[in-house]
Short mmCIF file of C-alpha atoms in Angstrom, two decimals:
data_model
loop_
_atom_site.label_atom_id
_atom_site.label_comp_id
_atom_site.label_asym_id
_atom_site.label_seq_id
_atom_site.Cartn_x
_atom_site.Cartn_y
_atom_site.Cartn_z
CA MET A 209 -31.17 -171.59 -15.41
CA THR A 210 -28.30 -171.94 -17.86
CA ILE A 211 -26.83 -169.01 -19.56
CA PRO A 212 -27.43 -169.14 -23.24
CA ALA A 213 -24.69 -169.27 -25.81
CA ILE A 214 -24.41 -166.52 -28.29
CA THR A 215 -23.31 -168.45 -31.39
CA VAL A 216 -21.96 -166.18 -34.22
CA ASP A 217 -24.38 -167.39 -37.15
CA ALA A 218 -25.84 -165.32 -39.89
CA ASN A 219 -28.64 -163.87 -37.58
CA THR A 220 -26.11 -162.77 -35.12
CA LEU A 221 -23.90 -161.20 -37.87
CA ILE A 222 -26.74 -159.52 -39.69
CA PHE A 223 -28.69 -158.17 -36.58
CA GLY A 224 -25.42 -157.32 -34.85
CA LEU A 225 -24.16 -155.18 -37.86
CA LEU A 226 -27.73 -153.48 -37.98
CA ALA A 227 -27.21 -152.54 -34.25
CA VAL A 228 -23.81 -151.38 -34.74
CA VAL A 229 -24.47 -149.26 -37.86
CA SER A 230 -27.66 -147.89 -36.33
CA LEU A 231 -25.82 -146.69 -33.08
CA GLY A 232 -23.25 -145.01 -35.52
CA ILE A 233 -25.74 -143.17 -37.42
CA PHE A 234 -27.64 -142.20 -33.98
CA PHE A 235 -24.29 -140.87 -32.44
CA ASN A 236 -23.54 -138.83 -35.69
CA LEU A 237 -26.59 -137.75 -37.01
CA GLY A 238 -28.27 -136.74 -33.85
CA LYS A 239 -25.42 -134.21 -33.45
CA PHE A 240 -26.53 -132.25 -36.20
CA LYS A 241 -29.55 -129.96 -36.51
CA ALA A 242 -32.82 -131.12 -38.15
CA SER A 243 -33.37 -129.76 -41.86
CA LYS A 244 -34.95 -126.47 -42.39
CA SER A 245 -38.12 -128.01 -43.42
CA GLN A 246 -38.42 -129.65 -40.02
CA THR A 247 -37.49 -126.54 -37.91
CA GLU A 248 -39.03 -123.76 -40.01
CA ARG A 249 -42.61 -124.54 -40.21
CA GLU A 250 -45.99 -122.93 -38.55
CA ASP A 251 -47.25 -126.13 -37.19
CA ARG A 252 -44.49 -127.20 -35.17
CA ILE A 253 -44.93 -128.31 -31.56
CA ASP A 254 -44.75 -125.59 -29.12
CA TRP A 255 -43.09 -127.64 -25.94
CA SER A 256 -43.35 -124.37 -23.77
CA VAL A 257 -47.31 -124.30 -23.64
CA ARG A 258 -49.87 -126.99 -23.43
CA LYS A 259 -52.23 -126.78 -26.35
CA TYR A 260 -54.68 -129.61 -25.24
CA SER A 261 -56.32 -129.56 -21.77
CA PHE A 262 -55.65 -132.58 -19.45
CA SER A 263 -59.32 -133.53 -19.99
CA THR A 264 -58.72 -133.76 -23.76
CA TYR A 265 -55.74 -135.95 -22.99
CA PHE A 266 -57.73 -138.11 -20.78
CA ARG A 267 -60.67 -138.47 -23.16
CA GLY A 268 -58.02 -139.55 -25.77
CA CYS A 269 -56.78 -142.14 -23.62
CA LEU A 270 -60.13 -143.62 -22.93
CA ILE A 271 -61.16 -143.70 -26.66
CA SER A 272 -57.91 -145.03 -27.78
CA GLY A 273 -57.82 -147.71 -24.94
CA LEU A 274 -61.45 -148.62 -25.52
CA GLY A 275 -61.03 -148.51 -29.20
CA ILE A 276 -58.17 -150.88 -29.29
CA PHE A 277 -59.71 -153.15 -26.91
CA LEU A 278 -63.17 -153.21 -29.11
CA ILE A 279 -61.10 -153.53 -32.59
CA PHE A 280 -59.14 -156.32 -31.41
CA SER A 281 -62.08 -158.21 -29.56
CA LEU A 282 -64.47 -157.82 -32.39
CA LEU A 283 -61.84 -159.36 -34.86
CA GLY A 284 -61.24 -161.96 -32.29
CA TYR A 285 -64.92 -162.53 -32.12
CA LEU A 286 -65.40 -162.92 -35.98
CA GLY A 287 -62.57 -165.51 -35.84
CA PHE A 288 -59.31 -164.01 -36.61
CA ASN A 289 -57.22 -165.72 -34.12
CA MET N 188 -36.29 -115.22 -30.05
CA SER N 189 -33.10 -114.90 -28.28
CA LYS N 190 -31.86 -117.69 -26.03
CA HIS N 191 -32.76 -116.01 -22.89
CA SER N 192 -36.04 -114.75 -23.52
CA ALA N 193 -36.99 -118.34 -24.59
CA LEU N 194 -35.81 -119.31 -21.01
CA ASP N 195 -38.57 -117.53 -19.42
CA THR N 196 -41.20 -118.92 -21.83
CA PHE N 197 -39.94 -122.25 -22.03
CA GLY N 198 -42.44 -123.14 -19.12
CA ARG N 199 -44.14 -126.49 -19.46
CA SER N 200 -44.06 -129.49 -21.78
CA GLY N 201 -46.80 -131.91 -22.73
CA ASN N 202 -44.42 -134.60 -23.70
CA PRO N 203 -45.65 -137.58 -22.20
CA ALA N 204 -42.30 -138.52 -20.73
CA PHE N 205 -41.43 -135.06 -19.38
CA ARG N 206 -45.12 -134.48 -18.37
CA ASP N 207 -45.91 -130.96 -17.06
CA HIS N 208 -42.37 -130.70 -15.46
CA PHE N 209 -40.21 -129.11 -18.09
CA GLU N 210 -39.33 -126.63 -15.77
CA GLY N 211 -41.76 -124.15 -15.00
CA THR N 212 -39.01 -122.83 -12.72
CA ALA N 213 -36.33 -122.80 -15.62
CA SER N 214 -34.50 -119.26 -15.06
CA ASN N 215 -31.71 -117.49 -16.62
CA GLU N 216 -29.95 -118.29 -13.42
CA ASP N 217 -29.94 -122.11 -14.07
CA THR N 218 -28.28 -121.36 -17.47
CA ARG N 219 -25.74 -119.13 -16.20
CA LEU N 220 -24.67 -121.78 -13.63
CA SER N 221 -24.92 -124.79 -16.02
CA GLY N 222 -24.77 -123.46 -19.45
CA VAL N 223 -27.41 -124.47 -22.08
CA MET N 224 -28.57 -127.69 -23.69
CA THR N 225 -26.62 -129.00 -26.87
CA LEU N 226 -27.65 -131.55 -29.26
CA GLU N 227 -24.32 -133.06 -28.67
CA GLY N 228 -24.54 -133.18 -25.11
CA ALA N 229 -28.05 -134.94 -25.34
CA VAL N 230 -26.63 -137.48 -27.71
CA ASN N 231 -23.40 -138.11 -25.61
CA LYS N 232 -25.48 -138.66 -22.13
CA THR N 233 -27.75 -141.14 -24.14
CA GLY N 234 -24.52 -142.96 -25.04
CA ILE N 235 -23.63 -142.98 -21.51
CA LEU N 236 -27.00 -144.46 -20.18
CA LEU N 237 -27.23 -147.08 -23.14
CA ALA N 238 -23.58 -148.18 -21.76
CA LEU N 239 -24.67 -148.35 -18.07
CA CYS N 240 -27.86 -150.34 -19.15
CA PHE N 241 -25.84 -152.83 -21.26
CA SER N 242 -23.18 -152.96 -18.36
CA SER N 243 -25.68 -154.30 -15.78
CA ALA N 244 -27.54 -156.44 -18.37
CA ALA N 245 -24.61 -158.05 -18.64
CA VAL N 246 -24.67 -158.89 -14.89
CA THR N 247 -28.06 -160.38 -15.02
CA TRP N 248 -27.35 -162.26 -18.42
CA ASN N 249 -24.06 -164.00 -16.98
CA ILE N 250 -25.55 -164.47 -13.72
CA PRO N 251 -29.25 -164.89 -14.01
CA ASN N 252 -31.00 -164.03 -10.70
CA THR N 253 -34.63 -163.39 -10.36
CA GLY N 254 -34.47 -161.17 -7.40
CA LEU N 255 -31.82 -158.98 -9.11
CA MET N 256 -34.15 -158.81 -12.16
CA ILE N 257 -37.43 -158.02 -10.25
CA GLY N 258 -35.50 -155.74 -8.01
CA GLY N 259 -34.14 -153.90 -11.06
CA ALA N 260 -37.50 -153.72 -12.56
CA ILE N 261 -39.16 -152.06 -9.16
CA VAL N 262 -36.11 -149.69 -8.42
CA GLY N 263 -35.86 -148.73 -12.08
CA LEU N 264 -39.95 -147.83 -12.06
CA ILE N 265 -39.53 -145.90 -8.89
CA LEU N 266 -36.32 -143.90 -10.20
CA GLY N 267 -38.12 -143.05 -13.42
CA LEU N 268 -41.20 -141.88 -11.76
CA VAL N 269 -38.92 -139.79 -9.13
CA THR N 270 -36.90 -138.46 -12.33
CA ILE N 271 -40.04 -137.62 -14.25
CA PHE N 272 -41.17 -135.26 -11.39
CA ASN N 273 -37.78 -133.83 -10.65
CA PRO N 274 -35.74 -133.03 -13.81
CA ARG N 275 -33.24 -131.21 -12.17
CA GLN N 276 -32.04 -134.42 -10.50
CA ALA N 277 -31.96 -136.04 -13.81
CA ALA N 278 -28.09 -136.12 -13.93
CA LYS N 279 -28.16 -138.36 -10.70
CA LEU N 280 -31.11 -140.40 -11.25
CA ALA N 281 -30.88 -141.30 -14.89
CA PRO N 282 -27.87 -143.24 -14.59
CA LEU N 283 -29.10 -145.09 -11.68
CA TYR N 284 -32.41 -145.57 -13.67
CA ALA N 285 -30.15 -147.08 -16.56
CA LEU N 286 -28.39 -149.36 -14.15
CA ALA N 287 -31.52 -150.48 -12.42
CA GLN N 288 -33.47 -151.19 -16.01
CA GLY N 289 -30.34 -153.02 -17.19
CA LEU N 290 -30.67 -155.52 -14.38
CA PHE N 291 -34.11 -156.19 -15.60
CA LEU N 292 -33.51 -156.38 -19.24
CA GLY N 293 -30.58 -158.59 -18.89
CA GLY N 294 -32.65 -161.07 -16.79
CA ILE N 295 -35.87 -160.83 -18.96
CA THR N 296 -33.63 -161.16 -22.15
CA VAL N 297 -31.81 -164.26 -20.97
CA ILE N 298 -35.37 -165.89 -20.30
CA PHE N 299 -36.49 -165.18 -24.00
CA GLU N 300 -33.09 -166.19 -25.21
CA SER N 301 -33.18 -169.69 -23.51
CA GLN N 302 -36.70 -170.12 -25.16
CA TYR N 303 -35.76 -168.61 -28.47
CA PRO N 304 -31.93 -168.89 -29.42
CA GLY N 305 -30.97 -165.72 -31.20
CA ILE N 306 -33.98 -163.45 -30.17
CA ALA N 307 -31.77 -161.16 -27.98
CA VAL N 308 -29.64 -159.90 -30.95
CA GLN N 309 -32.60 -159.79 -33.39
CA ALA N 310 -34.57 -157.51 -30.86
CA ILE N 311 -31.48 -155.42 -30.26
CA GLY N 312 -30.74 -155.01 -33.84
CA LEU N 313 -34.44 -153.93 -34.47
CA THR N 314 -34.54 -151.61 -31.66
CA PHE N 315 -31.49 -149.57 -32.86
CA GLY N 316 -32.67 -150.15 -36.31
CA THR N 317 -35.82 -148.22 -35.58
CA LEU N 318 -33.94 -145.65 -33.57
CA ALA N 319 -31.70 -144.51 -36.63
CA SER N 320 -34.65 -144.91 -39.17
CA LEU N 321 -36.88 -142.61 -37.21
CA LEU N 322 -33.79 -140.15 -36.50
CA ILE N 323 -33.13 -139.94 -40.21
CA CYS N 324 -36.95 -139.44 -40.90
CA TYR N 325 -37.18 -136.92 -38.08
CA LYS N 326 -34.02 -134.80 -39.28
CA THR N 327 -34.91 -134.77 -42.74
CA GLY N 328 -38.09 -133.66 -42.46
CA LEU N 329 -39.95 -136.81 -43.55
CA ILE N 330 -41.76 -137.16 -40.23
CA LYS N 331 -43.09 -133.67 -39.22
CA PRO N 332 -44.55 -133.71 -35.63
CA THR N 333 -47.36 -131.48 -34.96
CA GLU N 334 -49.61 -130.83 -31.92
CA ASN N 335 -52.46 -133.20 -33.37
CA PHE N 336 -49.57 -135.77 -33.70
CA LYS N 337 -48.69 -135.25 -30.23
CA LEU N 338 -52.25 -135.55 -29.15
CA MET N 339 -52.96 -138.82 -30.97
CA LEU N 340 -49.60 -140.43 -29.56
CA VAL N 341 -49.88 -139.41 -26.03
CA SER N 342 -53.67 -140.58 -26.27
CA ALA N 343 -52.79 -144.07 -27.95
CA THR N 344 -49.69 -144.62 -25.49
CA SER N 345 -51.70 -143.70 -22.56
CA GLY N 346 -54.61 -145.89 -23.72
CA ILE N 347 -52.11 -149.02 -23.90
CA PHE N 348 -51.09 -148.27 -20.59
CA LEU N 349 -54.58 -148.20 -19.60
CA LEU N 350 -55.17 -151.73 -21.19
CA TYR N 351 -52.13 -153.12 -19.52
CA MET N 352 -53.09 -152.00 -16.04
CA VAL N 353 -56.88 -153.78 -16.66
CA ASN N 354 -54.97 -156.80 -17.75
CA ILE N 355 -52.52 -156.92 -14.66
CA VAL N 356 -55.71 -156.33 -12.36
CA MET N 357 -57.62 -159.05 -14.32
CA MET N 358 -54.68 -161.50 -14.07
CA THR N 359 -54.31 -160.59 -10.20
CA PHE N 360 -58.04 -160.73 -9.04
CA GLY N 361 -59.72 -162.36 -11.91
CA GLY N 362 -57.76 -165.72 -11.76
CA GLY N 363 -57.81 -165.70 -15.62
CA GLU N 364 -55.23 -164.88 -18.33
CA GLY N 365 -56.47 -161.27 -18.41
CA ILE N 366 -57.11 -159.63 -21.96
CA GLY N 367 -56.65 -162.44 -24.24
CA PHE N 368 -55.18 -160.76 -27.24
CA ILE N 369 -52.57 -159.07 -25.44
CA HIS N 370 -50.94 -162.57 -24.81
CA SER N 371 -52.04 -164.54 -27.75
CA ASN N 372 -49.50 -165.53 -30.32
CA GLY N 373 -52.32 -165.83 -32.87
CA ILE N 374 -52.82 -163.07 -35.63
CA MET N 375 -54.44 -160.79 -33.09
CA GLY N 376 -51.94 -161.11 -30.50
CA ILE N 377 -49.10 -160.32 -33.08
CA GLY N 378 -51.37 -157.59 -34.72
CA PHE N 379 -51.63 -156.00 -31.29
CA SER N 380 -48.05 -156.28 -30.55
CA LEU N 381 -47.21 -154.70 -33.97
CA VAL N 382 -49.36 -151.61 -32.97
CA VAL N 383 -47.73 -151.29 -29.68
CA VAL N 384 -44.24 -151.42 -31.72
CA ALA N 385 -45.56 -148.59 -33.84
CA ILE N 386 -46.60 -146.38 -31.08
CA ALA N 387 -43.64 -146.89 -29.11
CA ALA N 388 -41.26 -146.23 -32.23
CA LEU N 389 -43.40 -143.17 -32.89
CA ASN N 390 -42.80 -141.79 -29.20
CA LEU N 391 -39.16 -141.53 -30.31
CA VAL N 392 -40.05 -138.70 -32.75
CA LEU N 393 -41.58 -136.73 -30.04
CA ASP N 394 -38.24 -137.38 -27.89
CA PHE N 395 -36.39 -136.06 -30.93
CA ASP N 396 -38.61 -132.94 -31.21
CA PHE N 397 -38.18 -132.13 -27.66
CA ILE N 398 -34.33 -132.32 -27.69
CA GLU N 399 -34.08 -130.38 -30.81
CA GLN N 400 -36.22 -127.55 -29.59
CA GLY N 401 -34.67 -127.66 -26.10
CA ALA N 402 -31.32 -127.24 -27.94
CA GLU N 403 -32.46 -124.36 -30.23
CA GLN N 404 -34.08 -122.44 -27.23
CA GLY N 405 -31.03 -122.91 -24.93
CA ILE N 406 -32.87 -124.56 -22.18
CA PRO N 407 -30.61 -125.37 -18.91
CA LYS N 408 -27.79 -127.92 -19.37
CA TYR N 409 -29.39 -130.41 -16.67
CA MET N 410 -32.12 -131.15 -19.46
CA GLU N 411 -29.60 -132.99 -21.61
CA TRP N 412 -29.84 -135.81 -18.92
CA TYR N 413 -33.60 -135.39 -19.01
CA GLY N 414 -33.78 -135.82 -22.80
CA ALA N 415 -31.35 -138.67 -22.93
CA PHE N 416 -33.53 -140.17 -19.97
CA SER N 417 -36.63 -139.69 -22.08
CA LEU N 418 -34.98 -141.43 -25.15
CA MET N 419 -33.93 -144.43 -22.60
CA VAL N 420 -37.46 -145.02 -21.34
CA THR N 421 -38.84 -144.88 -24.90
CA LEU N 422 -35.99 -147.37 -25.93
CA ILE N 423 -36.49 -149.83 -23.16
CA TRP N 424 -40.38 -149.87 -23.88
CA LEU N 425 -39.71 -150.44 -27.58
CA TYR N 426 -37.07 -153.07 -26.87
CA LEU N 427 -39.48 -155.01 -24.52
CA GLU N 428 -42.37 -154.98 -27.06
CA ILE N 429 -40.07 -156.04 -29.95
CA LEU N 430 -38.84 -158.71 -27.86
CA ARG N 431 -42.41 -159.96 -27.26
CA LEU N 432 -43.37 -159.72 -30.69
CA LEU N 433 -40.46 -161.71 -31.88
CA ALA N 434 -41.30 -164.30 -29.29
CA LYS N 435 -45.03 -164.37 -30.48
CA ILE N 436 -43.91 -165.00 -33.95
CA ARG N 437 -41.48 -167.48 -33.38
CA SER N 438 -43.80 -169.39 -30.86
CA ASN N 439 -45.99 -170.52 -34.15
#
């Protein structure tokens, strides 16, 4: 297999710049606390307890998997290929 | 709630990456010995893992080797599973996981890049772009994760995992192509990939929330590595799905 050469074209510049700027944002913004509207609310996830049982998650998994399968299969059957 | 009382209550997590192992055994002793988790620590450790991943990816990018690539994927999977079940060992295992996954990602990227020139930089740019965008949305409170959000996301993520497993079984034992729309490059295939990319991206929000709360509550320092590992797992999944999506779009 030949090693593909990375050419510096508009594609590389735009997406390369996007990656660098995004990483800059992550490393700077990531170190600051989230806003109060995020941290001081009643319906926040409580990571110390599990609100739903394993069976609820299991049911959710089956419903999601089956749901995605049925929707895409049905759309495919209707001719959306 | 004080830091120390929080440690006693910070028992178990429902985060898919952390499973139920967000330290039911975390204790004041852990924090006394190692200190407490901070946002800066988690972000810096994510940086270290990303650097390790890029370094090993450069190896298989420059010396394409199928054995190294598959070996990296298998070792990465094993290390990932071991880390999930042993969060205390995350400081040792997460860097090894990043190195192993880097070997796999470098190899798979070179295959896609040879077929679709320029796809690697597009996928990397879009992955980090998604990371930054969702971090901004989370920090500003634009996206507010709730228990129901978590339930839906964990269900959808595991549902997709289930579909992938069925697909692998069908491909292995059925001798066919597996589930058609997963591989198709038509509207259905692209639509499915878009759904998977969206779900993978939203998992980042759960990771951010876990790290934010962990730092607030002052959980043990080693959980910084665990948080960084969790972000890496999601980022690697997101990158692979974006790569597949772009390949499907460009193959038309």
